[in-house]
PDB file of C-alpha atoms in Angstrom:
ATOM      1  CA  MET A  23     -71.933  28.971-135.712  1.00 54.00           C
ATOM      2  CA  ALA A  24     -74.851  30.718-134.067  1.00 60.00           C
ATOM      3  CA  MET A  25     -76.385  29.381-130.916  1.00 67.00           C
ATOM      4  CA  ASN A  26     -79.721  28.422-132.472  1.00 73.00           C
ATOM      5  CA  GLU A  27     -78.136  26.449-135.297  1.00 75.00           C
ATOM      6  CA  THR A  28     -77.820  22.723-135.165  1.00 79.00           C
ATOM      7  CA  ARG A  29     -75.062  20.668-136.756  1.00 80.00           C
ATOM      8  CA  GLU A  30     -74.643  17.206-137.870  1.00 83.00           C
ATOM      9  CA  PRO A  31     -72.616  14.816-135.665  1.00 84.00           C
ATOM     10  CA  THR A  32     -69.112  14.428-136.918  1.00 87.00           C
ATOM     11  CA  ARG A  33     -66.732  11.443-136.889  1.00 88.00           C
ATOM     12  CA  ARG A  34     -64.987  13.122-133.951  1.00 88.00           C
ATOM     13  CA  ASP A  35     -68.186  13.114-131.862  1.00 86.00           C
ATOM     14  CA  PHE A  36     -68.604   9.401-132.609  1.00 89.00           C
ATOM     15  CA  LEU A  37     -65.023   8.695-131.536  1.00 90.00           C
ATOM     16  CA  PHE A  38     -65.484  10.648-128.291  1.00 89.00           C
ATOM     17  CA  ILE A  39     -68.593   8.620-127.375  1.00 92.00           C
ATOM     18  CA  VAL A  40     -66.940   5.253-128.265  1.00 92.00           C
ATOM     19  CA  THR A  41     -63.777   6.096-126.365  1.00 94.00           C
ATOM     20  CA  GLY A  42     -65.714   7.119-123.278  1.00 92.00           C
ATOM     21  CA  MET A  43     -67.789   3.911-123.345  1.00 93.00           C
ATOM     22  CA  ALA A  44     -64.655   1.786-123.811  1.00 94.00           C
ATOM     23  CA  SER A  45     -63.021   3.599-120.858  1.00 93.00           C
ATOM     24  CA  ALA A  46     -66.058   3.002-118.611  1.00 91.00           C
ATOM     25  CA  VAL A  47     -66.118  -0.774-119.546  1.00 92.00           C
ATOM     26  CA  GLY A  48     -62.385  -1.023-118.935  1.00 91.00           C
ATOM     27  CA  ALA A  49     -62.656   0.663-115.558  1.00 89.00           C
ATOM     28  CA  VAL A  50     -65.358  -1.755-114.446  1.00 87.00           C
ATOM     29  CA  ALA A  51     -63.470  -4.772-115.837  1.00 89.00           C
ATOM     30  CA  SER A  52     -60.237  -3.780-114.040  1.00 89.00           C
ATOM     31  CA  THR A  53     -61.940  -3.221-110.659  1.00 88.00           C
ATOM     32  CA  TRP A  54     -64.020  -6.402-110.719  1.00 85.00           C
ATOM     33  CA  PRO A  55     -61.322  -8.658-109.260  1.00 86.00           C
ATOM     34  CA  PHE A  56     -60.960  -6.302-106.296  1.00 82.00           C
ATOM     35  CA  ILE A  57     -64.706  -6.229-105.675  1.00 82.00           C
ATOM     36  CA  ASP A  58     -65.011 -10.050-106.170  1.00 80.00           C
ATOM     37  CA  GLN A  59     -62.306 -10.815-103.612  1.00 82.00           C
ATOM     38  CA  MET A  60     -64.379  -9.090-100.853  1.00 80.00           C
ATOM     39  CA  ARG A  61     -67.026 -11.884-101.044  1.00 78.00           C
ATOM     40  CA  PRO A  62     -66.901 -14.326 -98.100  1.00 70.00           C
ATOM     41  CA  ASP A  63     -65.154 -17.589 -98.731  1.00 71.00           C
ATOM     42  CA  ALA A  64     -66.615 -21.006 -98.192  1.00 67.00           C
ATOM     43  CA  SER A  65     -65.344 -21.373 -94.612  1.00 66.00           C
ATOM     44  CA  THR A  66     -67.140 -18.133 -93.607  1.00 65.00           C
ATOM     45  CA  LEU A  67     -70.343 -19.177 -95.258  1.00 61.00           C
ATOM     46  CA  ALA A  68     -70.193 -22.523 -93.528  1.00 60.00           C
ATOM     47  CA  LEU A  69     -70.461 -20.624 -90.258  1.00 63.00           C
ATOM     48  CA  ALA A  70     -73.728 -19.061 -91.291  1.00 81.00           C
ATOM     49  CA  SER A  71     -75.446 -21.356 -88.780  1.00 87.00           C
ATOM     50  CA  ILE A  72     -74.204 -23.393 -85.873  1.00 90.00           C
ATOM     51  CA  GLU A  73     -75.796 -26.054 -83.675  1.00 92.00           C
ATOM     52  CA  VAL A  74     -75.161 -25.894 -79.956  1.00 93.00           C
ATOM     53  CA  ASP A  75     -75.703 -28.661 -77.431  1.00 93.00           C
ATOM     54  CA  ILE A  76     -77.382 -27.123 -74.415  1.00 94.00           C
ATOM     55  CA  SER A  77     -78.098 -30.386 -72.556  1.00 92.00           C
ATOM     56  CA  SER A  78     -75.545 -29.547 -69.861  1.00 92.00           C
ATOM     57  CA  LEU A  79     -77.055 -26.154 -69.025  1.00 92.00           C
ATOM     58  CA  GLY A  80     -79.020 -26.454 -65.840  1.00 91.00           C
ATOM     59  CA  GLU A  81     -81.223 -23.773 -64.462  1.00 94.00           C
ATOM     60  CA  GLY A  82     -79.249 -20.575 -63.898  1.00 92.00           C
ATOM     61  CA  MET A  83     -76.389 -21.559 -66.097  1.00 93.00           C
ATOM     62  CA  SER A  84     -75.002 -19.818 -69.163  1.00 93.00           C
ATOM     63  CA  LEU A  85     -72.958 -20.686 -72.154  1.00 93.00           C
ATOM     64  CA  THR A  86     -71.062 -18.404 -74.559  1.00 93.00           C
ATOM     65  CA  VAL A  87     -70.495 -19.614 -78.091  1.00 93.00           C
ATOM     66  CA  LYS A  88     -68.914 -17.903 -81.131  1.00 92.00           C
ATOM     67  CA  TRP A  89     -71.114 -17.310 -84.168  1.00 90.00           C
ATOM     68  CA  ARG A  90     -69.985 -15.242 -87.185  1.00 86.00           C
ATOM     69  CA  GLY A  91     -67.065 -13.974 -85.093  1.00 85.00           C
ATOM     70  CA  ARG A  92     -69.266 -12.605 -82.305  1.00 90.00           C
ATOM     71  CA  PRO A  93     -70.109 -14.021 -78.890  1.00 93.00           C
ATOM     72  CA  VAL A  94     -73.637 -15.359 -78.392  1.00 94.00           C
ATOM     73  CA  PHE A  95     -74.960 -15.751 -74.836  1.00 95.00           C
ATOM     74  CA  ILE A  96     -77.256 -18.727 -74.199  1.00 94.00           C
ATOM     75  CA  ARG A  97     -78.823 -18.709 -70.732  1.00 94.00           C
ATOM     76  CA  ASN A  98     -81.217 -21.044 -68.937  1.00 94.00           C
ATOM     77  CA  ARG A  99     -82.888 -18.455 -66.686  1.00 93.00           C
ATOM     78  CA  THR A 100     -84.214 -19.203 -63.240  1.00 94.00           C
ATOM     79  CA  PRO A 101     -87.879 -18.551 -62.340  1.00 94.00           C
ATOM     80  CA  LYS A 102     -86.784 -15.588 -60.300  1.00 94.00           C
ATOM     81  CA  GLU A 103     -84.998 -13.969 -63.303  1.00 93.00           C
ATOM     82  CA  ILE A 104     -88.090 -14.513 -65.499  1.00 92.00           C
ATOM     83  CA  GLU A 105     -90.307 -13.026 -62.777  1.00 93.00           C
ATOM     84  CA  ALA A 106     -88.013  -9.940 -62.521  1.00 92.00           C
ATOM     85  CA  ALA A 107     -88.092  -9.457 -66.311  1.00 92.00           C
ATOM     86  CA  ASN A 108     -91.890  -9.797 -66.409  1.00 92.00           C
ATOM     87  CA  ALA A 109     -92.273  -7.246 -63.688  1.00 92.00           C
ATOM     88  CA  VAL A 110     -90.820  -4.452 -65.826  1.00 92.00           C
ATOM     89  CA  ALA A 111     -93.317  -2.232 -67.664  1.00 92.00           C
ATOM     90  CA  ILE A 112     -92.547  -1.433 -71.311  1.00 91.00           C
ATOM     91  CA  GLU A 113     -92.796   2.256 -70.473  1.00 92.00           C
ATOM     92  CA  GLU A 114     -89.817   1.903 -68.095  1.00 90.00           C
ATOM     93  CA  LEU A 115     -87.551   0.563 -70.844  1.00 92.00           C
ATOM     94  CA  LYS A 116     -85.015   2.677 -72.588  1.00 91.00           C
ATOM     95  CA  ASP A 117     -85.505   0.700 -75.843  1.00 92.00           C
ATOM     96  CA  PRO A 118     -89.079  -0.592 -76.085  1.00 92.00           C
ATOM     97  CA  VAL A 119     -88.414  -2.754 -79.227  1.00 92.00           C
ATOM     98  CA  ALA A 120     -87.701  -6.464 -78.898  1.00 91.00           C
ATOM     99  CA  ARG A 121     -84.774  -6.558 -81.389  1.00 90.00           C
ATOM    100  CA  ASN A 122     -85.570 -10.228 -82.013  1.00 89.00           C
ATOM    101  CA  ALA A 123     -84.677 -11.515 -85.490  1.00 89.00           C
ATOM    102  CA  ASN A 124     -87.352 -14.239 -85.112  1.00 88.00           C
ATOM    103  CA  LEU A 125     -90.153 -11.672 -84.797  1.00 90.00           C
ATOM    104  CA  SER A 126     -91.413  -8.618 -86.701  1.00 88.00           C
ATOM    105  CA  ASN A 127     -89.412  -5.404 -86.225  1.00 87.00           C
ATOM    106  CA  ASP A 128     -92.150  -3.644 -84.276  1.00 88.00           C
ATOM    107  CA  GLN A 129     -92.564  -6.223 -81.508  1.00 90.00           C
ATOM    108  CA  PRO A 130     -92.490  -4.663 -77.968  1.00 93.00           C
ATOM    109  CA  ALA A 131     -89.658  -5.709 -75.735  1.00 90.00           C
ATOM    110  CA  THR A 132     -91.683  -7.908 -73.415  1.00 92.00           C
ATOM    111  CA  ASP A 133     -89.875 -10.789 -71.685  1.00 90.00           C
ATOM    112  CA  LEU A 134     -91.778 -13.322 -73.811  1.00 92.00           C
ATOM    113  CA  ALA A 135     -90.694 -11.493 -77.050  1.00 91.00           C
ATOM    114  CA  ARG A 136     -87.069 -11.592 -75.907  1.00 90.00           C
ATOM    115  CA  SER A 137     -87.108 -15.296 -74.800  1.00 89.00           C
ATOM    116  CA  ALA A 138     -87.316 -18.469 -76.859  1.00 85.00           C
ATOM    117  CA  GLY A 139     -91.130 -18.479 -76.169  1.00 83.00           C
ATOM    118  CA  ASP A 140     -93.414 -21.472 -76.938  1.00 80.00           C
ATOM    119  CA  GLY A 141     -92.983 -23.023 -73.479  1.00 86.00           C
ATOM    120  CA  ARG A 142     -89.256 -22.205 -73.409  1.00 89.00           C
ATOM    121  CA  GLU A 143     -89.432 -18.823 -71.756  1.00 91.00           C
ATOM    122  CA  ASN A 144     -86.554 -19.837 -69.527  1.00 93.00           C
ATOM    123  CA  TRP A 145     -84.163 -19.826 -72.514  1.00 94.00           C
ATOM    124  CA  ILE A 146     -82.619 -16.613 -73.818  1.00 94.00           C
ATOM    125  CA  VAL A 147     -80.211 -16.440 -76.794  1.00 94.00           C
ATOM    126  CA  MET A 148     -78.564 -13.032 -77.494  1.00 95.00           C
ATOM    127  CA  ILE A 149     -75.612 -11.652 -79.395  1.00 94.00           C
ATOM    128  CA  GLY A 150     -73.225 -10.687 -76.685  1.00 92.00           C
ATOM    129  CA  VAL A 151     -72.069  -7.339 -78.034  1.00 93.00           C
ATOM    130  CA  CYS A 152     -72.936  -4.100 -76.204  1.00 91.00           C
ATOM    131  CA  THR A 153     -74.952  -1.803 -78.452  1.00 89.00           C
ATOM    132  CA  HIS A 154     -73.014   1.236 -77.309  1.00 89.00           C
ATOM    133  CA  LEU A 155     -69.481   0.593 -78.623  1.00 88.00           C
ATOM    134  CA  GLY A 156     -69.311  -3.169 -79.246  1.00 85.00           C
ATOM    135  CA  CYS A 157     -67.763  -4.340 -76.003  1.00 88.00           C
ATOM    136  CA  VAL A 158     -68.668  -7.737 -74.541  1.00 91.00           C
ATOM    137  CA  PRO A 159     -70.806  -7.384 -71.357  1.00 92.00           C
ATOM    138  CA  LEU A 160     -70.303  -9.496 -68.251  1.00 91.00           C
ATOM    139  CA  GLY A 161     -73.108 -11.954 -67.373  1.00 90.00           C
ATOM    140  CA  GLN A 162     -75.154 -11.974 -64.173  1.00 90.00           C
ATOM    141  CA  ALA A 163     -73.881  -8.558 -63.232  1.00 89.00           C
ATOM    142  CA  GLY A 164     -75.044  -4.983 -63.025  1.00 88.00           C
ATOM    143  CA  ASP A 165     -77.902  -3.314 -61.273  1.00 92.00           C
ATOM    144  CA  PHE A 166     -80.593  -5.526 -62.787  1.00 91.00           C
ATOM    145  CA  GLY A 167     -78.879  -8.963 -62.475  1.00 90.00           C
ATOM    146  CA  GLY A 168     -78.499  -9.463 -66.199  1.00 92.00           C
ATOM    147  CA  TRP A 169     -75.485  -8.192 -68.080  1.00 92.00           C
ATOM    148  CA  PHE A 170     -73.159  -5.338 -67.424  1.00 93.00           C
ATOM    149  CA  CYS A 171     -70.708  -3.624 -69.788  1.00 92.00           C
ATOM    150  CA  PRO A 172     -67.914  -2.278 -67.565  1.00 90.00           C
ATOM    151  CA  CYS A 173     -66.399  -0.250 -70.310  1.00 88.00           C
ATOM    152  CA  HIS A 174     -69.008   2.521 -70.243  1.00 88.00           C
ATOM    153  CA  GLY A 175     -71.493   1.358 -67.631  1.00 91.00           C
ATOM    154  CA  SER A 176     -74.455  -0.089 -69.611  1.00 93.00           C
ATOM    155  CA  HIS A 177     -76.724  -2.287 -67.461  1.00 94.00           C
ATOM    156  CA  TYR A 178     -79.002  -4.876 -69.114  1.00 94.00           C
ATOM    157  CA  ASP A 179     -81.720  -6.823 -67.271  1.00 94.00           C
ATOM    158  CA  THR A 180     -82.308 -10.598 -67.216  1.00 92.00           C
ATOM    159  CA  ALA A 181     -84.042 -10.337 -70.654  1.00 92.00           C
ATOM    160  CA  GLY A 182     -81.037  -8.451 -72.164  1.00 92.00           C
ATOM    161  CA  ARG A 183     -82.914  -5.162 -72.291  1.00 93.00           C
ATOM    162  CA  ILE A 184     -80.937  -1.942 -71.769  1.00 94.00           C
ATOM    163  CA  ARG A 185     -82.065  -0.330 -68.573  1.00 93.00           C
ATOM    164  CA  LYS A 186     -79.276   2.088 -67.619  1.00 93.00           C
ATOM    165  CA  GLY A 187     -76.181   3.562 -69.263  1.00 92.00           C
ATOM    166  CA  PRO A 188     -75.209   4.899 -72.717  1.00 93.00           C
ATOM    167  CA  ALA A 189     -76.227   1.874 -74.807  1.00 92.00           C
ATOM    168  CA  PRO A 190     -79.043   2.880 -77.153  1.00 94.00           C
ATOM    169  CA  GLU A 191     -80.607  -0.562 -77.866  1.00 93.00           C
ATOM    170  CA  ASN A 192     -81.349  -3.893 -76.239  1.00 93.00           C
ATOM    171  CA  LEU A 193     -78.922  -6.789 -76.940  1.00 93.00           C
ATOM    172  CA  ALA A 194     -79.855  -8.228 -80.334  1.00 93.00           C
ATOM    173  CA  ILE A 195     -81.341 -11.672 -80.586  1.00 93.00           C
ATOM    174  CA  PRO A 196     -80.196 -13.711 -83.660  1.00 93.00           C
ATOM    175  CA  SER A 197     -82.438 -16.006 -85.601  1.00 92.00           C
ATOM    176  CA  PHE A 198     -82.466 -19.373 -83.734  1.00 92.00           C
ATOM    177  CA  ALA A 199     -84.590 -22.428 -83.361  1.00 91.00           C
ATOM    178  CA  PHE A 200     -84.658 -25.429 -81.088  1.00 92.00           C
ATOM    179  CA  ILE A 201     -84.125 -28.491 -83.340  1.00 92.00           C
ATOM    180  CA  SER A 202     -84.447 -30.829 -80.324  1.00 90.00           C
ATOM    181  CA  GLU A 203     -84.772 -30.543 -76.554  1.00 88.00           C
ATOM    182  CA  ALA A 204     -80.976 -30.399 -76.238  1.00 91.00           C
ATOM    183  CA  VAL A 205     -79.793 -28.613 -79.401  1.00 93.00           C
ATOM    184  CA  VAL A 206     -80.382 -25.041 -80.595  1.00 93.00           C
ATOM    185  CA  ARG A 207     -79.473 -23.906 -84.105  1.00 93.00           C
ATOM    186  CA  ILE A 208     -78.287 -20.284 -84.369  1.00 91.00           C
ATOM    187  CA  GLY A 209     -78.438 -18.630 -87.755  1.00 87.00           C
TER     188      GLY A 209
END
């Protein structure tokens, strides 16, 4: 057969195509149980949001709760801590983005954008995982009086913004809302 000649499909061509399609469907059908078992179960989905009673947190006190397997820091900051955070210019920050799930992705990392806002600037809620290698920072420590990760020396200020050390980003703020004066819902 010459290169420029065409030929009619044969029964063998049809059988090759049908066999290939059947093999593809079989491969997908056999791997589906493995893929399906990776979905989170009901107990995990139930932890999608938690409600935390913060009525016992006085000024200058902190609470750590577990949400989705990660620590979350809740802090009732003092006026001095808020003042220190407000005194920092955005240009001085290593990460100028707020990293607040409640705001748009391009919000600057002002103290107000990092706090609960709306008259609750004293409250800060952050995921307590260092953005360098996932360690848990220590509260009210470090060069800026916020959080300090002793593993590799990352220093966060009182608004949870990275100020010194290898961490590339500010501590993340999860979606949260105050559902009453004494209860905050995370997630």
